């Protein structure tokens, strides 16, 4: 039987690749950067043959007029928008350039609390006053749900001087928000809308497709996507899409030059163009197969008794991305933490996960996923249930369900989902609601390093982030309270990785604080 997962891997060259091949056939002597001069004997595993500098025939990303502009125009045409700019410094550079385009220094802005830290870095540099938008919080999975239209409307009325709104959809976990409704509210109130759609490059420009509609087709003014996350471009490559008249193309182009390298990687840009070619040639057919495979896995997963999946909450949010698998083990004490399940899947079943955090585990799929791949995952999870219950002389799955009173709700109660889990969710939530508005200070001001307990009541001068996905819990300029200290301790006890932006290698539990005026 033909493996449909390999459809879309068309080996025929794309337009930009053809141009590069033709350029190489000229056999020019490259007396310019890069130093390897495209000598293939230096390493066939690396794309030396397409590693160029901005010589005349190969265009310039910072002033495109030729082949690169044509490639970006093709991407824009696919998404039905007016502008596309290739990014070689990842989605972070696009988000930062977008923020500087939409905001002037000191402007007010409404920002979802679960945005990536690159958003907040840019807002601090812009000296913006932030009004936090808090999506619904799901305590049972310790993660955020969709952004509420009512909450957006309330904040826009409360802070009428805001110039823009920024939020993430889909989230790292795959939760989608009502971009169309939010865009309408923003535009009715005179705001621009920037959407971090880094995990949604596979979202469609058309209604009724296999995956949700892209934010750029739903009214967002600027949208940042990472095709390397869900399509086929190389890591660090991304693009920013623009539509309408609520942003300045000239300013966006300028700030992209500010936040991006002046030596853009041609292999990265070629991979972006190849991702566009994949969309043009395969598009919905490829995504339809992808969704079919994932729907099949969902049906199989219904037979699992000791794993809970985030998609079970699909009716509680606007929509979910079929490509993500966010799960946790239930009633298996040895696998209560996601890191333990991740380790077991890796070492015993050869399955590598994307991320673990507390009790959760995230698995990501791509457009070339096959039924065989997902069958392998399902059989691994099924075998884990067998190993941890039946082989240990404990009740079988069927017997366990009966003892728990039947049904998943009974299982959850029977598994004695620990107090630690509730503390974990509470900690994350308390961090999220701590401050309604904040002006982030510069993250490198001189201060003093103290333990978190010594710093109670003091102003932080660094970021503390939940990583992955890179969501800040504390900001420079924010006061450290007793509740936040308890939260930090609960999170670290649960094995959640926290990144301190300024601590030395190996040090944890210490934060840089603003100096106490009484001791200065």
Short mmCIF file of N, CA and C in Angstrom, two decimals, residues 348-467:
data_model
loop_
_atom_site.label_atom_id
_atom_site.label_comp_id
_atom_site.label_asym_id
_atom_site.label_seq_id
_atom_site.Cartn_x
_atom_site.Cartn_y
_atom_site.Cartn_z
N UNK A 348 12.01 3.25 26.31
CA UNK A 348 11.44 1.92 26.08
C UNK A 348 10.72 1.78 24.75
N UNK A 349 10.31 2.91 24.16
CA UNK A 349 9.51 2.82 22.93
C UNK A 349 10.09 3.64 21.78
N UNK A 350 11.17 4.34 22.02
CA UNK A 350 11.80 5.12 20.96
C UNK A 350 10.95 6.27 20.47
N UNK A 351 10.16 6.87 21.36
CA UNK A 351 9.28 7.99 20.99
C UNK A 351 9.73 9.22 21.76
N UNK A 352 10.13 10.26 21.04
CA UNK A 352 10.61 11.50 21.67
C UNK A 352 9.48 12.52 21.71
N UNK A 353 9.25 13.10 22.86
CA UNK A 353 8.17 14.07 23.02
C UNK A 353 8.68 15.49 22.81
N UNK A 354 7.77 16.43 22.64
CA UNK A 354 8.11 17.83 22.43
C UNK A 354 8.43 18.53 23.75
N UNK A 355 7.58 18.32 24.76
CA UNK A 355 7.72 19.07 26.00
C UNK A 355 7.00 18.36 27.14
N UNK A 356 7.58 18.45 28.34
CA UNK A 356 6.87 18.01 29.54
C UNK A 356 6.86 19.15 30.53
N UNK A 357 5.76 19.28 31.25
CA UNK A 357 5.63 20.35 32.23
C UNK A 357 4.68 19.87 33.31
N UNK A 358 5.18 19.74 34.53
CA UNK A 358 4.33 19.22 35.59
C UNK A 358 3.83 17.83 35.23
N UNK A 359 2.54 17.67 35.24
CA UNK A 359 1.95 16.36 34.93
C UNK A 359 1.69 16.16 33.44
N UNK A 360 1.91 17.21 32.65
CA UNK A 360 1.54 17.17 31.23
C UNK A 360 2.69 16.77 30.32
N UNK A 361 2.30 16.25 29.17
CA UNK A 361 3.26 15.90 28.11
C UNK A 361 2.66 16.36 26.79
N UNK A 362 3.50 17.01 25.97
CA UNK A 362 3.05 17.49 24.66
C UNK A 362 3.79 16.74 23.57
N UNK A 363 3.02 16.21 22.62
CA UNK A 363 3.55 15.56 21.42
C UNK A 363 3.06 16.34 20.22
N UNK A 364 3.95 16.60 19.27
CA UNK A 364 3.59 17.33 18.06
C UNK A 364 3.71 16.43 16.85
N UNK A 365 2.81 16.60 15.91
CA UNK A 365 2.88 15.87 14.65
C UNK A 365 3.08 16.85 13.51
N UNK A 366 3.40 16.33 12.33
CA UNK A 366 3.63 17.16 11.16
C UNK A 366 2.86 16.66 9.96
N UNK A 367 2.93 17.37 8.84
CA UNK A 367 2.12 17.02 7.67
C UNK A 367 2.45 15.67 7.05
N UNK A 368 3.60 15.09 7.40
CA UNK A 368 3.98 13.81 6.82
C UNK A 368 3.78 12.65 7.80
N UNK A 369 3.03 12.90 8.87
CA UNK A 369 2.76 11.84 9.84
C UNK A 369 1.94 10.73 9.16
N UNK A 370 2.19 9.50 9.57
CA UNK A 370 1.50 8.37 8.94
C UNK A 370 0.65 7.61 9.94
N UNK A 371 -0.25 6.79 9.42
CA UNK A 371 -1.05 5.92 10.28
C UNK A 371 -0.14 5.01 11.09
N UNK A 372 0.95 4.57 10.47
CA UNK A 372 1.89 3.68 11.14
C UNK A 372 2.54 4.38 12.34
N UNK A 373 2.89 5.64 12.17
CA UNK A 373 3.49 6.41 13.26
C UNK A 373 2.54 6.50 14.45
N UNK A 374 1.29 6.83 14.18
CA UNK A 374 0.33 7.00 15.26
C UNK A 374 -0.08 5.67 15.88
N UNK A 375 -0.06 4.62 15.09
CA UNK A 375 -0.32 3.28 15.63
C UNK A 375 0.78 2.90 16.62
N UNK A 376 2.00 3.29 16.29
CA UNK A 376 3.13 3.02 17.19
C UNK A 376 2.94 3.73 18.52
N UNK A 377 2.50 4.97 18.49
CA UNK A 377 2.26 5.72 19.73
C UNK A 377 1.13 5.08 20.52
N UNK A 378 0.05 4.75 19.83
CA UNK A 378 -1.10 4.16 20.52
C UNK A 378 -0.70 2.85 21.21
N UNK A 379 0.02 2.00 20.50
CA UNK A 379 0.42 0.72 21.07
C UNK A 379 1.36 0.92 22.26
N UNK A 380 2.19 1.96 22.20
CA UNK A 380 3.06 2.25 23.34
C UNK A 380 2.24 2.63 24.56
N UNK A 381 1.27 3.52 24.39
CA UNK A 381 0.43 3.93 25.52
C UNK A 381 -0.38 2.75 26.05
N UNK A 382 -0.87 1.92 25.15
CA UNK A 382 -1.63 0.74 25.56
C UNK A 382 -0.75 -0.22 26.36
N UNK A 383 0.48 -0.37 25.91
CA UNK A 383 1.40 -1.27 26.60
C UNK A 383 1.79 -0.72 27.96
N UNK A 384 1.90 0.58 28.07
CA UNK A 384 2.21 1.20 29.36
C UNK A 384 1.11 0.91 30.37
N UNK A 385 -0.14 1.00 29.93
CA UNK A 385 -1.25 0.65 30.82
C UNK A 385 -1.12 -0.79 31.30
N UNK A 386 -0.81 -1.69 30.37
CA UNK A 386 -0.69 -3.10 30.74
C UNK A 386 0.44 -3.30 31.74
N UNK A 387 1.60 -2.70 31.45
CA UNK A 387 2.76 -2.91 32.30
C UNK A 387 2.54 -2.40 33.72
N UNK A 388 1.93 -1.26 33.87
CA UNK A 388 1.85 -0.64 35.19
C UNK A 388 0.68 -1.13 36.01
N UNK A 389 -0.22 -1.90 35.41
CA UNK A 389 -1.32 -2.41 36.20
C UNK A 389 -1.38 -3.93 36.20
N UNK A 390 -1.56 -4.51 35.07
CA UNK A 390 -1.77 -5.96 35.03
C UNK A 390 -0.52 -6.73 35.41
N UNK A 391 0.67 -6.26 35.00
CA UNK A 391 1.90 -6.99 35.29
C UNK A 391 2.30 -6.87 36.76
N UNK A 392 1.76 -5.88 37.46
CA UNK A 392 2.10 -5.70 38.86
C UNK A 392 1.07 -6.35 39.79
N UNK A 393 0.20 -7.14 39.20
CA UNK A 393 -0.79 -7.82 40.00
C UNK A 393 -1.90 -6.92 40.48
N UNK A 394 -1.99 -5.73 39.88
CA UNK A 394 -3.06 -4.80 40.26
C UNK A 394 -4.28 -5.08 39.40
N UNK A 395 -5.40 -4.49 39.72
CA UNK A 395 -6.62 -4.76 38.95
C UNK A 395 -6.42 -4.46 37.47
N UNK A 396 -7.07 -5.20 36.64
CA UNK A 396 -7.03 -4.94 35.20
C UNK A 396 -7.73 -3.61 34.92
N UNK A 397 -7.58 -3.14 33.72
CA UNK A 397 -8.19 -1.87 33.34
C UNK A 397 -9.70 -1.91 33.56
N UNK A 398 -10.35 -3.00 33.11
CA UNK A 398 -11.81 -3.10 33.25
C UNK A 398 -12.21 -3.11 34.72
N UNK A 399 -11.46 -3.89 35.55
CA UNK A 399 -11.78 -3.97 36.96
C UNK A 399 -11.56 -2.62 37.65
N UNK A 400 -10.50 -1.94 37.22
CA UNK A 400 -10.20 -0.64 37.82
C UNK A 400 -11.33 0.36 37.56
N UNK A 401 -11.85 0.33 36.34
CA UNK A 401 -12.95 1.22 35.99
C UNK A 401 -14.16 0.94 36.86
N UNK A 402 -14.42 -0.35 37.11
CA UNK A 402 -15.58 -0.70 37.93
C UNK A 402 -15.40 -0.20 39.36
N UNK A 403 -14.17 -0.38 39.89
CA UNK A 403 -13.90 0.06 41.25
C UNK A 403 -14.06 1.58 41.37
N UNK A 404 -13.70 2.27 40.29
CA UNK A 404 -13.77 3.74 40.31
C UNK A 404 -15.17 4.26 40.07
N UNK A 405 -16.11 3.37 39.87
CA UNK A 405 -17.48 3.79 39.66
C UNK A 405 -17.81 3.98 38.20
N UNK A 406 -16.87 3.60 37.33
CA UNK A 406 -17.14 3.68 35.89
C UNK A 406 -16.91 5.06 35.36
N UNK A 407 -16.42 5.12 34.13
CA UNK A 407 -16.26 6.41 33.46
C UNK A 407 -14.99 7.13 33.87
N UNK A 408 -14.59 8.10 33.03
CA UNK A 408 -13.35 8.83 33.27
C UNK A 408 -13.43 9.68 34.54
N UNK A 409 -14.60 10.24 34.84
CA UNK A 409 -14.70 11.08 36.03
C UNK A 409 -14.41 10.27 37.28
N UNK A 410 -14.86 9.02 37.30
CA UNK A 410 -14.56 8.16 38.43
C UNK A 410 -13.08 7.87 38.54
N UNK A 411 -12.46 7.66 37.40
CA UNK A 411 -11.02 7.38 37.39
C UNK A 411 -10.23 8.54 37.96
N UNK A 412 -10.61 9.74 37.56
CA UNK A 412 -9.89 10.92 38.03
C UNK A 412 -9.96 11.01 39.55
N UNK A 413 -11.15 10.77 40.08
CA UNK A 413 -11.31 10.86 41.53
C UNK A 413 -10.55 9.75 42.22
N UNK A 414 -10.59 8.56 41.65
CA UNK A 414 -9.96 7.41 42.27
C UNK A 414 -8.44 7.56 42.27
N UNK A 415 -7.92 8.19 41.23
CA UNK A 415 -6.46 8.30 41.10
C UNK A 415 -5.87 9.26 42.12
N UNK A 416 -6.73 9.88 42.93
CA UNK A 416 -6.26 10.80 43.97
C UNK A 416 -5.33 11.83 43.39
N UNK A 417 -5.80 12.48 42.34
CA UNK A 417 -4.99 13.52 41.70
C UNK A 417 -4.50 14.45 42.79
N UNK A 418 -3.22 14.47 42.98
CA UNK A 418 -2.62 14.96 44.21
C UNK A 418 -2.89 16.42 44.49
N UNK A 419 -2.73 16.74 45.77
CA UNK A 419 -2.81 18.13 46.18
C UNK A 419 -1.75 18.94 45.47
N UNK A 420 -0.60 18.31 45.18
CA UNK A 420 0.47 19.00 44.47
C UNK A 420 -0.02 19.51 43.12
N UNK A 421 -0.83 18.71 42.45
CA UNK A 421 -1.34 19.11 41.14
C UNK A 421 -2.19 20.37 41.27
N UNK A 422 -3.03 20.42 42.30
CA UNK A 422 -3.88 21.59 42.48
C UNK A 422 -3.05 22.81 42.87
N UNK A 423 -1.99 22.57 43.66
CA UNK A 423 -1.09 23.67 44.00
C UNK A 423 -0.41 24.21 42.75
N UNK A 424 -0.06 23.29 41.87
CA UNK A 424 0.61 23.67 40.63
C UNK A 424 -0.29 24.57 39.79
N UNK A 425 -1.52 24.15 39.58
CA UNK A 425 -2.45 24.95 38.80
C UNK A 425 -2.70 26.29 39.48
N UNK A 426 -2.84 26.25 40.80
CA UNK A 426 -3.08 27.47 41.53
C UNK A 426 -1.90 28.43 41.39
N UNK A 427 -0.68 27.89 41.42
CA UNK A 427 0.52 28.72 41.29
C UNK A 427 0.55 29.42 39.93
N UNK A 428 0.30 28.66 38.88
CA UNK A 428 0.30 29.24 37.54
C UNK A 428 -0.77 30.31 37.41
N UNK A 429 -1.92 30.03 37.96
CA UNK A 429 -3.02 30.98 37.85
C UNK A 429 -2.72 32.25 38.66
N UNK A 430 -2.17 32.10 39.85
CA UNK A 430 -1.89 33.26 40.68
C UNK A 430 -0.85 34.18 40.04
N UNK A 431 0.14 33.58 39.36
CA UNK A 431 1.10 34.39 38.63
C UNK A 431 0.38 35.19 37.54
N UNK A 432 -0.58 34.55 36.91
CA UNK A 432 -1.26 35.15 35.76
C UNK A 432 -2.12 36.35 36.14
N UNK A 433 -2.74 36.29 37.30
CA UNK A 433 -3.68 37.34 37.66
C UNK A 433 -3.07 38.37 38.62
N UNK A 434 -1.78 38.24 38.90
CA UNK A 434 -1.17 39.08 39.93
C UNK A 434 -1.26 40.57 39.62
N UNK A 435 -1.00 40.96 38.39
CA UNK A 435 -1.01 42.37 38.02
C UNK A 435 -1.89 42.57 36.80
N UNK A 436 -2.81 43.52 36.89
CA UNK A 436 -3.69 43.80 35.75
C UNK A 436 -3.00 44.67 34.72
N UNK A 437 -2.16 45.58 35.19
CA UNK A 437 -1.41 46.46 34.30
C UNK A 437 0.02 46.56 34.80
N UNK A 438 0.95 46.75 33.86
CA UNK A 438 2.36 46.77 34.24
C UNK A 438 3.17 47.48 33.17
N UNK A 439 4.14 48.26 33.59
CA UNK A 439 5.14 48.81 32.67
C UNK A 439 6.44 48.09 32.99
N UNK A 440 6.87 47.24 32.08
CA UNK A 440 8.05 46.42 32.33
C UNK A 440 9.29 47.30 32.33
N UNK A 441 10.12 47.10 33.33
CA UNK A 441 11.36 47.84 33.40
C UNK A 441 12.43 47.17 32.53
N UNK A 442 13.51 47.92 32.32
CA UNK A 442 14.65 47.35 31.61
C UNK A 442 15.15 46.15 32.40
N UNK A 443 15.44 45.07 31.69
CA UNK A 443 15.79 43.82 32.34
C UNK A 443 17.23 43.67 32.77
N UNK A 444 18.05 44.73 32.66
CA UNK A 444 19.46 44.60 33.04
C UNK A 444 19.91 45.72 33.98
N UNK A 445 18.98 46.32 34.70
CA UNK A 445 19.36 47.37 35.64
C UNK A 445 20.19 46.78 36.78
N UNK A 446 21.08 47.62 37.31
CA UNK A 446 21.91 47.17 38.41
C UNK A 446 21.05 46.95 39.65
N UNK A 447 21.27 45.84 40.32
CA UNK A 447 20.50 45.54 41.51
C UNK A 447 21.29 44.65 42.43
N UNK A 448 20.60 43.94 43.30
CA UNK A 448 21.28 43.00 44.19
C UNK A 448 20.60 41.64 44.10
N UNK A 449 21.42 40.60 44.20
CA UNK A 449 20.93 39.24 44.07
C UNK A 449 20.56 38.69 45.44
N UNK A 450 19.32 38.22 45.53
CA UNK A 450 18.82 37.68 46.79
C UNK A 450 18.08 36.38 46.53
N UNK A 451 17.95 35.57 47.58
CA UNK A 451 17.10 34.39 47.46
C UNK A 451 15.66 34.87 47.34
N UNK A 452 14.79 34.01 46.85
CA UNK A 452 13.41 34.43 46.65
C UNK A 452 12.75 34.81 47.97
N UNK A 453 13.12 34.17 49.07
CA UNK A 453 12.52 34.51 50.36
C UNK A 453 13.03 35.86 50.86
N UNK A 454 14.31 36.13 50.63
CA UNK A 454 14.86 37.42 51.04
C UNK A 454 14.26 38.57 50.24
N UNK A 455 13.77 38.24 49.02
CA UNK A 455 13.26 39.29 48.14
C UNK A 455 11.78 39.57 48.26
N UNK A 456 11.13 38.96 49.24
CA UNK A 456 9.70 39.20 49.38
C UNK A 456 9.42 40.70 49.57
N UNK A 457 8.49 41.20 48.77
CA UNK A 457 8.12 42.60 48.83
C UNK A 457 9.01 43.52 48.01
N UNK A 458 10.05 42.96 47.38
CA UNK A 458 10.98 43.76 46.58
C UNK A 458 10.59 43.72 45.10
N UNK A 459 11.11 44.71 44.34
CA UNK A 459 10.83 44.79 42.90
C UNK A 459 11.86 43.96 42.12
N UNK A 460 11.37 43.02 41.30
CA UNK A 460 12.26 42.17 40.48
C UNK A 460 12.90 42.99 39.37
N UNK A 461 14.12 42.60 39.00
CA UNK A 461 14.80 43.23 37.87
C UNK A 461 15.19 42.21 36.81
N UNK A 462 14.46 41.10 36.78
CA UNK A 462 14.71 40.10 35.74
C UNK A 462 13.44 39.32 35.46
N UNK A 463 13.51 38.57 34.37
CA UNK A 463 12.39 37.71 33.99
C UNK A 463 12.57 36.33 34.61
N UNK A 464 11.47 35.72 34.99
CA UNK A 464 11.43 34.32 35.36
C UNK A 464 10.40 33.69 34.44
N UNK A 465 10.84 32.75 33.60
CA UNK A 465 9.97 32.23 32.54
C UNK A 465 9.71 30.74 32.68
N UNK A 466 8.53 30.35 32.29
CA UNK A 466 8.15 28.95 32.16
C UNK A 466 8.65 28.49 30.80
N UNK A 467 9.63 27.58 30.79
CA UNK A 467 10.24 27.20 29.51
C UNK A 467 10.40 25.70 29.39
#
